[in-house]
Amino acid sequence: MSVLTETATAPVARSGGGIGQSVRDSLVIARRNLIRMTRIPEMVIFGLIQPIMFVVLFTYVFGGSIKVGGTISPQAYREFLMAGIFAQTVTFATAGAGAGIADDMHKGLIDRFRSLPMSRGAVLTGRTLADLVQTALTLVVLAGVALIVGWRVHENIAKVLFGFVLLLLLGYAFSWIGALIGLTVRTPEAATSGGLIWLFPLTFISNAFVDANQMPTFLRHIAEWNPFSATVQACRVLFGNLPEGFVTPDAWPMQHPIIASILWSVLILVVFRTLAVRKYRSAAV
């Protein structure tokens, strides 16, 4: 009788920790996903190949033909480009986050987590935190490659580090979009496709690869108010990578890119975390 009582009451005691318990549960899930990444190193390797290819291709193929700041300068374009490549890398991690959650759903792992006395949001939070760690490692390697091909920063280390913090904040916010997609679709393949199909127009109709001032009026307005563009512009300011002669657009996010980047990222994080956790809870019923 005492054994049955202990078994019945254990989940109640386990789940009653409030915020502290939720944090502990999230860290446990994050650790589980990080261990999984170390056991499947090709996940990290393949995640590095694409951004490195973008760096090399855009630097050496397009760098001598794209005008920034009113002139064509390969070195100026390298520095102009890198903030866009960094931002694209952290947002493309969204597809991996969605595919990972969809894979866990497909294998029934999420159902096992639901049976445990743990915070409902911990499974998703732990997964997105693990993805954030992987994204940070990718940025470190990518920054090294960028330095090799000629990228340079012209501001102090504090500003440069803050620029990378903004990139990681954007990537973490977007990972919750991936989490929502992963919970919505039925297969990891669908999550990968669904996570990428909207990212291409988001990243290319922006100031990431070309000066938005050169776009048609309609597309220019979209690019200037694109959340992605705000972070790219903020990083260029913090890295000192705005080319000489560059004309900053009059749109508010471009005039105040650091504030706009933070506001956009926090808004996306709050909205999509709420939707993802709600979807997780409704699917658990």
PDB file of N, CA, C and O in Angstrom, residues 104-147:
ATOM      1  N   ASP A 104      10.959  13.798 -33.658  1.00  0.00           N
ATOM      2  CA  ASP A 104      10.610  13.300 -32.317  1.00  0.00           C
ATOM      3  C   ASP A 104       9.125  12.942 -32.238  1.00  0.00           C
ATOM      4  O   ASP A 104       8.749  11.951 -31.602  1.00  0.00           O
ATOM      5  N   MET A 105       8.286  13.757 -32.882  1.00  0.00           N
ATOM      6  CA  MET A 105       6.851  13.454 -32.904  1.00  0.00           C
ATOM      7  C   MET A 105       6.603  12.153 -33.658  1.00  0.00           C
ATOM      8  O   MET A 105       5.815  11.303 -33.220  1.00  0.00           O
ATOM      9  N   HIS A 106       7.260  12.005 -34.797  1.00  0.00           N
ATOM     10  CA  HIS A 106       7.052  10.834 -35.653  1.00  0.00           C
ATOM     11  C   HIS A 106       7.482   9.550 -34.949  1.00  0.00           C
ATOM     12  O   HIS A 106       6.845   8.496 -35.137  1.00  0.00           O
ATOM     13  N   LYS A 107       8.544   9.619 -34.158  1.00  0.00           N
ATOM     14  CA  LYS A 107       9.052   8.435 -33.465  1.00  0.00           C
ATOM     15  C   LYS A 107       8.342   8.160 -32.151  1.00  0.00           C
ATOM     16  O   LYS A 107       8.625   7.158 -31.497  1.00  0.00           O
ATOM     17  N   GLY A 108       7.458   9.053 -31.747  1.00  0.00           N
ATOM     18  CA  GLY A 108       6.719   8.856 -30.507  1.00  0.00           C
ATOM     19  C   GLY A 108       7.438   9.353 -29.268  1.00  0.00           C
ATOM     20  O   GLY A 108       6.954   9.164 -28.143  1.00  0.00           O
ATOM     21  N   LEU A 109       8.597  10.002 -29.455  1.00  0.00           N
ATOM     22  CA  LEU A 109       9.360  10.469 -28.306  1.00  0.00           C
ATOM     23  C   LEU A 109       8.624  11.571 -27.547  1.00  0.00           C
ATOM     24  O   LEU A 109       8.655  11.626 -26.317  1.00  0.00           O
ATOM     25  N   ILE A 110       7.934  12.436 -28.293  1.00  0.00           N
ATOM     26  CA  ILE A 110       7.190  13.512 -27.651  1.00  0.00           C
ATOM     27  C   ILE A 110       6.084  12.943 -26.776  1.00  0.00           C
ATOM     28  O   ILE A 110       5.814  13.441 -25.674  1.00  0.00           O
ATOM     29  N   ASP A 111       5.447  11.864 -27.228  1.00  0.00           N
ATOM     30  CA  ASP A 111       4.406  11.225 -26.422  1.00  0.00           C
ATOM     31  C   ASP A 111       4.978  10.701 -25.107  1.00  0.00           C
ATOM     32  O   ASP A 111       4.313  10.745 -24.061  1.00  0.00           O
ATOM     33  N   ARG A 112       6.204  10.202 -25.139  1.00  0.00           N
ATOM     34  CA  ARG A 112       6.838   9.723 -23.899  1.00  0.00           C
ATOM     35  C   ARG A 112       7.113  10.899 -22.960  1.00  0.00           C
ATOM     36  O   ARG A 112       6.928  10.787 -21.746  1.00  0.00           O
ATOM     37  N   PHE A 113       7.557  12.014 -23.531  1.00  0.00           N
ATOM     38  CA  PHE A 113       7.782  13.194 -22.694  1.00  0.00           C
ATOM     39  C   PHE A 113       6.479  13.669 -22.055  1.00  0.00           C
ATOM     40  O   PHE A 113       6.460  14.115 -20.905  1.00  0.00           O
ATOM     41  N   ARG A 114       5.388  13.575 -22.807  1.00  0.00           N
ATOM     42  CA  ARG A 114       4.091  14.024 -22.278  1.00  0.00           C
ATOM     43  C   ARG A 114       3.635  13.184 -21.094  1.00  0.00           C
ATOM     44  O   ARG A 114       2.903  13.649 -20.230  1.00  0.00           O
ATOM     45  N   SER A 115       4.062  11.927 -21.070  1.00  0.00           N
ATOM     46  CA  SER A 115       3.658  11.040 -19.981  1.00  0.00           C
ATOM     47  C   SER A 115       4.434  11.317 -18.690  1.00  0.00           C
ATOM     48  O   SER A 115       4.081  10.795 -17.633  1.00  0.00           O
ATOM     49  N   LEU A 116       5.492  12.123 -18.796  1.00  0.00           N
ATOM     50  CA  LEU A 116       6.310  12.410 -17.623  1.00  0.00           C
ATOM     51  C   LEU A 116       5.781  13.648 -16.894  1.00  0.00           C
ATOM     52  O   LEU A 116       5.210  14.546 -17.511  1.00  0.00           O
ATOM     53  N   PRO A 117       5.984  13.715 -15.575  1.00  0.00           N
ATOM     54  CA  PRO A 117       5.548  14.894 -14.804  1.00  0.00           C
ATOM     55  C   PRO A 117       6.521  16.053 -14.983  1.00  0.00           C
ATOM     56  O   PRO A 117       7.337  16.346 -14.112  1.00  0.00           O
ATOM     57  N   MET A 118       6.461  16.706 -16.137  1.00  0.00           N
ATOM     58  CA  MET A 118       7.377  17.789 -16.439  1.00  0.00           C
ATOM     59  C   MET A 118       6.613  18.947 -17.069  1.00  0.00           C
ATOM     60  O   MET A 118       5.493  18.788 -17.546  1.00  0.00           O
ATOM     61  N   SER A 119       7.238  20.108 -17.061  1.00  0.00           N
ATOM     62  CA  SER A 119       6.631  21.299 -17.627  1.00  0.00           C
ATOM     63  C   SER A 119       6.319  21.097 -19.099  1.00  0.00           C
ATOM     64  O   SER A 119       7.114  20.536 -19.848  1.00  0.00           O
ATOM     65  N   ARG A 120       5.137  21.558 -19.522  1.00  0.00           N
ATOM     66  CA  ARG A 120       4.722  21.381 -20.911  1.00  0.00           C
ATOM     67  C   ARG A 120       5.646  22.112 -21.872  1.00  0.00           C
ATOM     68  O   ARG A 120       5.950  21.626 -22.945  1.00  0.00           O
ATOM     69  N   GLY A 121       6.087  23.315 -21.486  1.00  0.00           N
ATOM     70  CA  GLY A 121       6.935  24.086 -22.386  1.00  0.00           C
ATOM     71  C   GLY A 121       8.387  23.663 -22.379  1.00  0.00           C
ATOM     72  O   GLY A 121       9.172  24.115 -23.225  1.00  0.00           O
ATOM     73  N   ALA A 122       8.772  22.776 -21.439  1.00  0.00           N
ATOM     74  CA  ALA A 122      10.182  22.414 -21.287  1.00  0.00           C
ATOM     75  C   ALA A 122      10.721  21.653 -22.487  1.00  0.00           C
ATOM     76  O   ALA A 122      11.871  21.833 -22.878  1.00  0.00           O
ATOM     77  N   VAL A 123       9.898  20.799 -23.091  1.00  0.00           N
ATOM     78  CA  VAL A 123      10.354  20.007 -24.236  1.00  0.00           C
ATOM     79  C   VAL A 123      10.763  20.919 -25.383  1.00  0.00           C
ATOM     80  O   VAL A 123      11.824  20.761 -25.992  1.00  0.00           O
ATOM     81  N   LEU A 124       9.931  21.901 -25.680  1.00  0.00           N
ATOM     82  CA  LEU A 124      10.216  22.824 -26.780  1.00  0.00           C
ATOM     83  C   LEU A 124      11.338  23.783 -26.415  1.00  0.00           C
ATOM     84  O   LEU A 124      12.216  24.072 -27.234  1.00  0.00           O
ATOM     85  N   THR A 125      11.330  24.280 -25.178  1.00  0.00           N
ATOM     86  CA  THR A 125      12.379  25.208 -24.755  1.00  0.00           C
ATOM     87  C   THR A 125      13.743  24.535 -24.771  1.00  0.00           C
ATOM     88  O   THR A 125      14.736  25.107 -25.241  1.00  0.00           O
ATOM     89  N   GLY A 126      13.804  23.298 -24.282  1.00  0.00           N
ATOM     90  CA  GLY A 126      15.069  22.567 -24.287  1.00  0.00           C
ATOM     91  C   GLY A 126      15.582  22.334 -25.693  1.00  0.00           C
ATOM     92  O   GLY A 126      16.781  22.482 -25.967  1.00  0.00           O
ATOM     93  N   ARG A 127      14.667  22.000 -26.594  1.00  0.00           N
ATOM     94  CA  ARG A 127      15.074  21.762 -27.987  1.00  0.00           C
ATOM     95  C   ARG A 127      15.609  23.043 -28.619  1.00  0.00           C
ATOM     96  O   ARG A 127      16.651  23.032 -29.280  1.00  0.00           O
ATOM     97  N   THR A 128      14.918  24.160 -28.421  1.00  0.00           N
ATOM     98  CA  THR A 128      15.361  25.421 -29.024  1.00  0.00           C
ATOM     99  C   THR A 128      16.662  25.918 -28.399  1.00  0.00           C
ATOM    100  O   THR A 128      17.485  26.528 -29.090  1.00  0.00           O
ATOM    101  N   LEU A 129      16.876  25.664 -27.112  1.00  0.00           N
ATOM    102  CA  LEU A 129      18.145  26.049 -26.489  1.00  0.00           C
ATOM    103  C   LEU A 129      19.307  25.245 -27.064  1.00  0.00           C
ATOM    104  O   LEU A 129      20.398  25.783 -27.299  1.00  0.00           O
ATOM    105  N   ALA A 130      19.083  23.952 -27.289  1.00  0.00           N
ATOM    106  CA  ALA A 130      20.129  23.123 -27.896  1.00  0.00           C
ATOM    107  C   ALA A 130      20.452  23.615 -29.309  1.00  0.00           C
ATOM    108  O   ALA A 130      21.620  23.682 -29.706  1.00  0.00           O
ATOM    109  N   ASP A 131      19.417  23.970 -30.049  1.00  0.00           N
ATOM    110  CA  ASP A 131      19.638  24.506 -31.395  1.00  0.00           C
ATOM    111  C   ASP A 131      20.391  25.830 -31.338  1.00  0.00           C
ATOM    112  O   ASP A 131      21.201  26.131 -32.222  1.00  0.00           O
ATOM    113  N   LEU A 132      20.137  26.628 -30.292  1.00  0.00           N
ATOM    114  CA  LEU A 132      20.842  27.898 -30.130  1.00  0.00           C
ATOM    115  C   LEU A 132      22.333  27.667 -29.913  1.00  0.00           C
ATOM    116  O   LEU A 132      23.170  28.395 -30.466  1.00  0.00           O
ATOM    117  N   VAL A 133      22.687  26.654 -29.130  1.00  0.00           N
ATOM    118  CA  VAL A 133      24.097  26.323 -28.910  1.00  0.00           C
ATOM    119  C   VAL A 133      24.757  25.912 -30.221  1.00  0.00           C
ATOM    120  O   VAL A 133      25.868  26.356 -30.542  1.00  0.00           O
ATOM    121  N   GLN A 134      24.075  25.077 -31.004  1.00  0.00           N
ATOM    122  CA  GLN A 134      24.624  24.657 -32.284  1.00  0.00           C
ATOM    123  C   GLN A 134      24.789  25.855 -33.219  1.00  0.00           C
ATOM    124  O   GLN A 134      25.795  25.967 -33.929  1.00  0.00           O
ATOM    125  N   THR A 135      23.826  26.766 -33.214  1.00  0.00           N
ATOM    126  CA  THR A 135      23.912  27.968 -34.050  1.00  0.00           C
ATOM    127  C   THR A 135      25.099  28.829 -33.641  1.00  0.00           C
ATOM    128  O   THR A 135      25.806  29.380 -34.496  1.00  0.00           O
ATOM    129  N   ALA A 136      25.332  28.957 -32.337  1.00  0.00           N
ATOM    130  CA  ALA A 136      26.462  29.754 -31.861  1.00  0.00           C
ATOM    131  C   ALA A 136      27.788  29.163 -32.333  1.00  0.00           C
ATOM    132  O   ALA A 136      28.690  29.890 -32.765  1.00  0.00           O
ATOM    133  N   LEU A 137      27.909  27.843 -32.259  1.00  0.00           N
ATOM    134  CA  LEU A 137      29.135  27.183 -32.744  1.00  0.00           C
ATOM    135  C   LEU A 137      29.313  27.396 -34.249  1.00  0.00           C
ATOM    136  O   LEU A 137      30.431  27.624 -34.729  1.00  0.00           O
ATOM    137  N   THR A 138      28.213  27.333 -34.984  1.00  0.00           N
ATOM    138  CA  THR A 138      28.269  27.571 -36.425  1.00  0.00           C
ATOM    139  C   THR A 138      28.744  28.982 -36.723  1.00  0.00           C
ATOM    140  O   THR A 138      29.557  29.205 -37.631  1.00  0.00           O
ATOM    141  N   LEU A 139      28.262  29.956 -35.962  1.00  0.00           N
ATOM    142  CA  LEU A 139      28.673  31.349 -36.167  1.00  0.00           C
ATOM    143  C   LEU A 139      30.163  31.529 -35.905  1.00  0.00           C
ATOM    144  O   LEU A 139      30.835  32.291 -36.614  1.00  0.00           O
ATOM    145  N   VAL A 140      30.682  30.856 -34.891  1.00  0.00           N
ATOM    146  CA  VAL A 140      32.112  30.960 -34.593  1.00  0.00           C
ATOM    147  C   VAL A 140      32.946  30.470 -35.773  1.00  0.00           C
ATOM    148  O   VAL A 140      33.892  31.131 -36.214  1.00  0.00           O
ATOM    149  N   VAL A 141      32.581  29.302 -36.305  1.00  0.00           N
ATOM    150  CA  VAL A 141      33.319  28.749 -37.454  1.00  0.00           C
ATOM    151  C   VAL A 141      33.158  29.651 -38.670  1.00  0.00           C
ATOM    152  O   VAL A 141      34.122  29.936 -39.391  1.00  0.00           O
ATOM    153  N   LEU A 142      31.943  30.131 -38.889  1.00  0.00           N
ATOM    154  CA  LEU A 142      31.678  30.971 -40.054  1.00  0.00           C
ATOM    155  C   LEU A 142      32.437  32.289 -39.971  1.00  0.00           C
ATOM    156  O   LEU A 142      32.935  32.796 -40.988  1.00  0.00           O
ATOM    157  N   ALA A 143      32.546  32.844 -38.774  1.00  0.00           N
ATOM    158  CA  ALA A 143      33.313  34.082 -38.601  1.00  0.00           C
ATOM    159  C   ALA A 143      34.787  33.852 -38.947  1.00  0.00           C
ATOM    160  O   ALA A 143      35.437  34.718 -39.547  1.00  0.00           O
ATOM    161  N   GLY A 144      35.308  32.682 -38.580  1.00  0.00           N
ATOM    162  CA  GLY A 144      36.685  32.359 -38.938  1.00  0.00           C
ATOM    163  C   GLY A 144      36.878  32.275 -40.441  1.00  0.00           C
ATOM    164  O   GLY A 144      37.862  32.793 -40.985  1.00  0.00           O
ATOM    165  N   VAL A 145      35.923  31.650 -41.134  1.00  0.00           N
ATOM    166  CA  VAL A 145      35.993  31.568 -42.597  1.00  0.00           C
ATOM    167  C   VAL A 145      35.902  32.958 -43.206  1.00  0.00           C
ATOM    168  O   VAL A 145      36.616  33.285 -44.162  1.00  0.00           O
ATOM    169  N   ALA A 146      35.025  33.797 -42.650  1.00  0.00           N
ATOM    170  CA  ALA A 146      34.876  35.158 -43.166  1.00  0.00           C
ATOM    171  C   ALA A 146      36.169  35.953 -43.033  1.00  0.00           C
ATOM    172  O   ALA A 146      36.549  36.701 -43.940  1.00  0.00           O
ATOM    173  N   LEU A 147      36.859  35.782 -41.928  1.00  0.00           N
ATOM    174  CA  LEU A 147      38.146  36.468 -41.746  1.00  0.00           C
ATOM    175  C   LEU A 147      39.169  35.994 -42.777  1.00  0.00           C
ATOM    176  O   LEU A 147      39.975  36.786 -43.273  1.00  0.00           O
TER     177      LEU A 147
END
